[in-house]
JSON list of C-alpha atoms and ligand atoms in Angstrom, two decimals:
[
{"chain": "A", "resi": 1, "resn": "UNK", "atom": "CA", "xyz": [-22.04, 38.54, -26.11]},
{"chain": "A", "resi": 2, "resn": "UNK", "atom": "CA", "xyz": [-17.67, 38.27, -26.13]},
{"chain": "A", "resi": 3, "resn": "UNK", "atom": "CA", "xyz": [-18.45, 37.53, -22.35]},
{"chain": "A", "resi": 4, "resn": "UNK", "atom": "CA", "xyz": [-20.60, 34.34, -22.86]},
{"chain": "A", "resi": 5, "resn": "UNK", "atom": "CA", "xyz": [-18.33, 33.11, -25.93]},
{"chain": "A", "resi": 6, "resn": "UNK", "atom": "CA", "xyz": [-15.06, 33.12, -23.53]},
{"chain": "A", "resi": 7, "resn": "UNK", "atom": "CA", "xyz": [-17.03, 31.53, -20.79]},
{"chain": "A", "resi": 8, "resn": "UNK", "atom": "CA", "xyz": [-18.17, 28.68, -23.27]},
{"chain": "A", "resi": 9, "resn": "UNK", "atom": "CA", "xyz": [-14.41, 28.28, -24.16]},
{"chain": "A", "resi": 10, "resn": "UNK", "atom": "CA", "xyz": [-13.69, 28.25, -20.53]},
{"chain": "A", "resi": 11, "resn": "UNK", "atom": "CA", "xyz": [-16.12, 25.38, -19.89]},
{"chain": "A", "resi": 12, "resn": "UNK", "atom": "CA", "xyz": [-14.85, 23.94, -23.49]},
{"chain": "A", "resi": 13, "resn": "UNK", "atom": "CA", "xyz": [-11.09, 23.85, -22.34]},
{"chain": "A", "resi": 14, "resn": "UNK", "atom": "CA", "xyz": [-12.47, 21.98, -19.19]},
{"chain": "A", "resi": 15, "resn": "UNK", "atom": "CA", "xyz": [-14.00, 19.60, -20.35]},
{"chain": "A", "resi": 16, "resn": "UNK", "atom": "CA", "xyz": [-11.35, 19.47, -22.90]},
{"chain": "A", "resi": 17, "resn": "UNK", "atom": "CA", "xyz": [-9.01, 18.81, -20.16]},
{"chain": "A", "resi": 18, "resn": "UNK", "atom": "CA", "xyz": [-11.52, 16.70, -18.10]},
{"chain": "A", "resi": 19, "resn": "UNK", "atom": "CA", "xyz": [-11.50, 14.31, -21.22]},
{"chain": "A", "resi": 20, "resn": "UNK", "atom": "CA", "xyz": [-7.79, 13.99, -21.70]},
{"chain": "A", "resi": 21, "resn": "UNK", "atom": "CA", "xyz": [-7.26, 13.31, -17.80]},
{"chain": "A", "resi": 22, "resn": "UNK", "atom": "CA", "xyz": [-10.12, 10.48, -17.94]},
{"chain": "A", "resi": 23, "resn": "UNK", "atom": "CA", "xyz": [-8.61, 8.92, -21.27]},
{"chain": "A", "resi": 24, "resn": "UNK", "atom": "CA", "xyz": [-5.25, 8.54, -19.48]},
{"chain": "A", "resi": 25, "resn": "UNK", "atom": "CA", "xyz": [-6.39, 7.59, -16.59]},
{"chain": "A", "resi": 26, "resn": "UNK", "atom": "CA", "xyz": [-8.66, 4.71, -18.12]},
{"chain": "A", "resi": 27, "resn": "UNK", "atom": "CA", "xyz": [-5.17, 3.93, -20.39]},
{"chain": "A", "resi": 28, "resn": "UNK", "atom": "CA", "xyz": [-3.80, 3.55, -17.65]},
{"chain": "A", "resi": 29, "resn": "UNK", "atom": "CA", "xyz": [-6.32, 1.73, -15.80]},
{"chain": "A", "resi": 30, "resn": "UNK", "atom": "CA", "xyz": [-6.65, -0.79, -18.84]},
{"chain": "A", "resi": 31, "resn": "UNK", "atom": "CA", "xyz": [-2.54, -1.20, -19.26]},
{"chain": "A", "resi": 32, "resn": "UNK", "atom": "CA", "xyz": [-2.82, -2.29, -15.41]},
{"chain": "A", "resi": 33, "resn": "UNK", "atom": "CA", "xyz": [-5.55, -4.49, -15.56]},
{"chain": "A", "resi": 34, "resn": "UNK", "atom": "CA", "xyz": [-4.06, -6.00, -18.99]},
{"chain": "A", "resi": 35, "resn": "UNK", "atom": "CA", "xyz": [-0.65, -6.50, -16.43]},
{"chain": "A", "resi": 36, "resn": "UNK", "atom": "CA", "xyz": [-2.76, -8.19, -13.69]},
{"chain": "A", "resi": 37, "resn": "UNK", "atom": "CA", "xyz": [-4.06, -10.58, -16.02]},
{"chain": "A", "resi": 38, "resn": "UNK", "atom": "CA", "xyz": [-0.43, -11.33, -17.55]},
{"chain": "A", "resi": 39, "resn": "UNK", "atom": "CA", "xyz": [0.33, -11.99, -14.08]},
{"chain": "A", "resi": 40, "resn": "UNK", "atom": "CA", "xyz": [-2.80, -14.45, -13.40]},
{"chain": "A", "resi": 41, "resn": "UNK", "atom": "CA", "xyz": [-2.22, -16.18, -16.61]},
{"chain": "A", "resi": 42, "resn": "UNK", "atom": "CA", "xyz": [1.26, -16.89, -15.64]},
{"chain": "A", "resi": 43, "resn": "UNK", "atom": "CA", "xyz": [0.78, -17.65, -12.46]},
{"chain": "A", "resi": 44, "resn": "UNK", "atom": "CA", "xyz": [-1.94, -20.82, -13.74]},
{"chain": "A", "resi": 45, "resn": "UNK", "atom": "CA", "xyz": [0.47, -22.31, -16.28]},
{"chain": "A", "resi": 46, "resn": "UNK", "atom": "CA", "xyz": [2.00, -25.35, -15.41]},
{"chain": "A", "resi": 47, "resn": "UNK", "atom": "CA", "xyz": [5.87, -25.35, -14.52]},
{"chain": "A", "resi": 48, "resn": "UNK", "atom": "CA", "xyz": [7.70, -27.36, -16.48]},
{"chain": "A", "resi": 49, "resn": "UNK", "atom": "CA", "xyz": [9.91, -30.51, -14.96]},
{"chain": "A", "resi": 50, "resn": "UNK", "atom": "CA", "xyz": [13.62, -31.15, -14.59]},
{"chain": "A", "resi": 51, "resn": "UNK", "atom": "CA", "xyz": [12.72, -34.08, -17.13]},
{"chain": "A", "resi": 52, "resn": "UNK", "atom": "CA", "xyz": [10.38, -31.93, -20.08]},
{"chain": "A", "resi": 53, "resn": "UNK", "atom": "CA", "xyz": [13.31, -29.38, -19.45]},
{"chain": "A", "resi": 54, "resn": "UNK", "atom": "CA", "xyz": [15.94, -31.94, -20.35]},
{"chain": "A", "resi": 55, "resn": "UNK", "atom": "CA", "xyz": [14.14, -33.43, -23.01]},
{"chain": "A", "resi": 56, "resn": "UNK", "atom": "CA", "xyz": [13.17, -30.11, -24.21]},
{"chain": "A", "resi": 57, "resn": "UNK", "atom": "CA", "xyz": [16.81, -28.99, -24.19]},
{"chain": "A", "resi": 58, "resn": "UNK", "atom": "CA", "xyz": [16.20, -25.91, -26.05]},
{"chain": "A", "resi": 59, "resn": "UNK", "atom": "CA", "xyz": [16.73, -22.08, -24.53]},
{"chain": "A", "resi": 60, "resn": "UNK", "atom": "CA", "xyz": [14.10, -19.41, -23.99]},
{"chain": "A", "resi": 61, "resn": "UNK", "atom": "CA", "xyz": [12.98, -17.90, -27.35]},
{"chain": "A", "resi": 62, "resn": "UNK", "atom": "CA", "xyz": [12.70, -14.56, -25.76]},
{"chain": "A", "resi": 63, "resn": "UNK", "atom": "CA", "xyz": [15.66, -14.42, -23.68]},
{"chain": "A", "resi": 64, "resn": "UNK", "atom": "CA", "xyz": [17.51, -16.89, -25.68]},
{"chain": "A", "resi": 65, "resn": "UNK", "atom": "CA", "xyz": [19.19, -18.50, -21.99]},
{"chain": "A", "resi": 66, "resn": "UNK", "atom": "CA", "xyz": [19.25, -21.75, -20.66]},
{"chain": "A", "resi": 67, "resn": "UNK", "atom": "CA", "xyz": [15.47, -22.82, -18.78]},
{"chain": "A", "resi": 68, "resn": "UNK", "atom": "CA", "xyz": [16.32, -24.55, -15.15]},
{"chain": "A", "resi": 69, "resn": "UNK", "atom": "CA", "xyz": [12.75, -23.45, -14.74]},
{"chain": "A", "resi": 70, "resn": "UNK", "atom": "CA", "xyz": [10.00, -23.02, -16.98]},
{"chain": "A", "resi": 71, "resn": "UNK", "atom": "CA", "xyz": [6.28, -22.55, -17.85]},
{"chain": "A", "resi": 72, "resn": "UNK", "atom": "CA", "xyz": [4.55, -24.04, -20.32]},
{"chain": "A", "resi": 73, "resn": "UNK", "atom": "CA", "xyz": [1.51, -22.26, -22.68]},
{"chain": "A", "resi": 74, "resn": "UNK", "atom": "CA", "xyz": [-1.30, -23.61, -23.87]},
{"chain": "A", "resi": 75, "resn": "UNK", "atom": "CA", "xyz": [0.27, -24.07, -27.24]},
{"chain": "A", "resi": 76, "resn": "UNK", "atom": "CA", "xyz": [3.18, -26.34, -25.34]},
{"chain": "A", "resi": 77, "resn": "UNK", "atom": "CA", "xyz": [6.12, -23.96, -25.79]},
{"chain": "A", "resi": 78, "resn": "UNK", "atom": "CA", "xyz": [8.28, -23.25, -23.34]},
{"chain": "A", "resi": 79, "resn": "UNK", "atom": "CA", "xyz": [9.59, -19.97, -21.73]},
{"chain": "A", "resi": 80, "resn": "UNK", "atom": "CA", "xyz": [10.93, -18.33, -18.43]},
{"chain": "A", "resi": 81, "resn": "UNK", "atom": "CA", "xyz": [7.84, -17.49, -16.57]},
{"chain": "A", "resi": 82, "resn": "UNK", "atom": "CA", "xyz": [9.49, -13.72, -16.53]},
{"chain": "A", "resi": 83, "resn": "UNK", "atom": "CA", "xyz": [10.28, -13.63, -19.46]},
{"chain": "A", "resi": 84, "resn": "UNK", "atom": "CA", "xyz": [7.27, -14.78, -20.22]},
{"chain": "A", "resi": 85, "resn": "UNK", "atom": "CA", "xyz": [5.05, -12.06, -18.32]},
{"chain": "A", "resi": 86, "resn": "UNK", "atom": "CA", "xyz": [7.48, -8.72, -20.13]},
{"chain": "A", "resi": 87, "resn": "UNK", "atom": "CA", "xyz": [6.34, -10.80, -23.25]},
{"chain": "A", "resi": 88, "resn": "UNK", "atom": "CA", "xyz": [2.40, -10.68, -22.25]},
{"chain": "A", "resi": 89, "resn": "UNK", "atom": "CA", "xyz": [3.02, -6.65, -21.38]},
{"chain": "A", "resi": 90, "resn": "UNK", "atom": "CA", "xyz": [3.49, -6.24, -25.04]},
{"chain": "A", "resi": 91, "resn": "UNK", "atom": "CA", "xyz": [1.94, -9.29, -26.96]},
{"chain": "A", "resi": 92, "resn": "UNK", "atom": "CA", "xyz": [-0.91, -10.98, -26.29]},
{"chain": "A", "resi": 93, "resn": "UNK", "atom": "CA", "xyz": [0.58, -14.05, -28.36]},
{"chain": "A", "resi": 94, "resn": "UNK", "atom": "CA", "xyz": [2.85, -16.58, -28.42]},
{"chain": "A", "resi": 95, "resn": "UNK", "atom": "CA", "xyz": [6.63, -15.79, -29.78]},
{"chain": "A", "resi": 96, "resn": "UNK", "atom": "CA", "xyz": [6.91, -18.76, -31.59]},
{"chain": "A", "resi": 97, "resn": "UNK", "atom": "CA", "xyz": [3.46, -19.78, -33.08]},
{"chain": "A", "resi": 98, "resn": "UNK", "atom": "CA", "xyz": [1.51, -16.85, -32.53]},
{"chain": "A", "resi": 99, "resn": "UNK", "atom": "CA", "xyz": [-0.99, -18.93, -30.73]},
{"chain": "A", "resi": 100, "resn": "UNK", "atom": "CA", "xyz": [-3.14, -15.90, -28.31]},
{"chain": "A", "resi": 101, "resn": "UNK", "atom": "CA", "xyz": [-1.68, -16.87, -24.86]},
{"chain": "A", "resi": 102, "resn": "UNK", "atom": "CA", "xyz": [-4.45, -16.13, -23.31]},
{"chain": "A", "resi": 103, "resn": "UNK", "atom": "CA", "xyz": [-7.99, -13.77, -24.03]},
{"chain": "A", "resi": 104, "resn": "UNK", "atom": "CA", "xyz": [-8.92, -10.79, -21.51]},
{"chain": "A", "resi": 105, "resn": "UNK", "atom": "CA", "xyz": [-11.05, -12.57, -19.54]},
{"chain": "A", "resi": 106, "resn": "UNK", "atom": "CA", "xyz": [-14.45, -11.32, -20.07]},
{"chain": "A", "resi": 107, "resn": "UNK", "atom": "CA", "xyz": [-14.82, -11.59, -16.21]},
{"chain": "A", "resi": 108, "resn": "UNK", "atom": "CA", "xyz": [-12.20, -8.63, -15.29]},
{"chain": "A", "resi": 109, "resn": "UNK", "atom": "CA", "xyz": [-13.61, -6.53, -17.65]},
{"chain": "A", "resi": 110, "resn": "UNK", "atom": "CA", "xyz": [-17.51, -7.00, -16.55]},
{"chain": "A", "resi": 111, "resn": "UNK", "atom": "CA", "xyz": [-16.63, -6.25, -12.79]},
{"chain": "A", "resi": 112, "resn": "UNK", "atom": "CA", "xyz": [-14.76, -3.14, -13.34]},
{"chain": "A", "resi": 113, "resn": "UNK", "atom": "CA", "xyz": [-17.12, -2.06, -16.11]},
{"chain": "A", "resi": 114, "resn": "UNK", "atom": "CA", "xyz": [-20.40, -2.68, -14.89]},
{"chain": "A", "resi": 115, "resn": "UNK", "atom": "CA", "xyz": [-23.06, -1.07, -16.84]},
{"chain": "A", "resi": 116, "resn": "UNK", "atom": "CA", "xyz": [-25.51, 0.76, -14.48]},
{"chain": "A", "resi": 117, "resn": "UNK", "atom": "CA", "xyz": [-28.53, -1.03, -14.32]},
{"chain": "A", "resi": 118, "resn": "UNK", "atom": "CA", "xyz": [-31.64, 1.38, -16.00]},
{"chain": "A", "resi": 119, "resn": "UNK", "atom": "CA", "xyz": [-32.72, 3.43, -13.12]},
{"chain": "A", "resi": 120, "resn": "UNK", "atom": "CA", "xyz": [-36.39, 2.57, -12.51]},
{"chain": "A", "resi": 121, "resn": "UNK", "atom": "CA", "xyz": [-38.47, 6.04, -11.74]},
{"chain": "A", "resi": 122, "resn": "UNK", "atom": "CA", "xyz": [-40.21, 6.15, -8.65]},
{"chain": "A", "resi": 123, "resn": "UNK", "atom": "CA", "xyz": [-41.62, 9.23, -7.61]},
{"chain": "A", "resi": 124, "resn": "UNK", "atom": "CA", "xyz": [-42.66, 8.72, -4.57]},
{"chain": "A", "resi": 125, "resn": "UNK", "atom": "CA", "xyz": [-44.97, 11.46, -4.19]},
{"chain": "A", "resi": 126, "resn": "UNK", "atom": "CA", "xyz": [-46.53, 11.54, -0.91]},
{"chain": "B", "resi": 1, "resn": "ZN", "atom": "ZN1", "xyz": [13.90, -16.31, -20.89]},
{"chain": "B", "resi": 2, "resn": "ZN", "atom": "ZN1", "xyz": [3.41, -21.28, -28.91]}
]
């Protein structure tokens, strides 16, 4: 009987320790993918001219420097585009209006995620 309860804690503190590996390794996985995206969603934001700079003539909210570059969200605000991607590692929203910079797209998600399709039961039986 004590032989059977310390092997169930054995398996119990594996798959204890199975579970804890697989949670930080899909943290992890998720923090990269949210990263990858920041970096996509960057990357397809328009730059901002020499001329919106100048008329802009404001400094990076985040950084709080002088833009001779910029991008430009969806909400038209202006920021560094690296400042802007640190920002999207944290926030998902804008630092001035709170407008979300940009949803996870669903697409990502789905091909990393892919729920099995139901496994049909053939028996083939011959
Ligand atoms: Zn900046
Ligand atoms: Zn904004």
């Amino acid at each position: 009987m004590f032989e059977s309860g310390s092997a169930i804690r054995a398996v119990m503190m594996c798959i204890h320790a199975y579970f804890n590996i697989w949670c930080d390794a899909k943290a992890g996985w998720s923090v990269f993918m949210k990263r990858r995206t920041a970096v996509n969603k960057i990357e397809s934001l328009p730059e901002a001219d020499k001329e919106q700079l100048r008329l802009l003539d404001d400094v990076c909210a985040i950084c709080y420097q002088e833009m001779q570059s910029a991008k430009i969200t969806k909400c038209k605000h202006f920021f560094h585009g690296v400042c802007l991607r640190k920002w999207l590692y944290v926030q998902d929203r804008c630092p001035l209006c709170h407008e979300i910079l940009y949803g996870i797209e669903s697409d990502t998600i789905k091909e990393n995620n892919q729920p099995a399709p139901p496994e049909e039961n053939h028996h083939d039986s011959e």
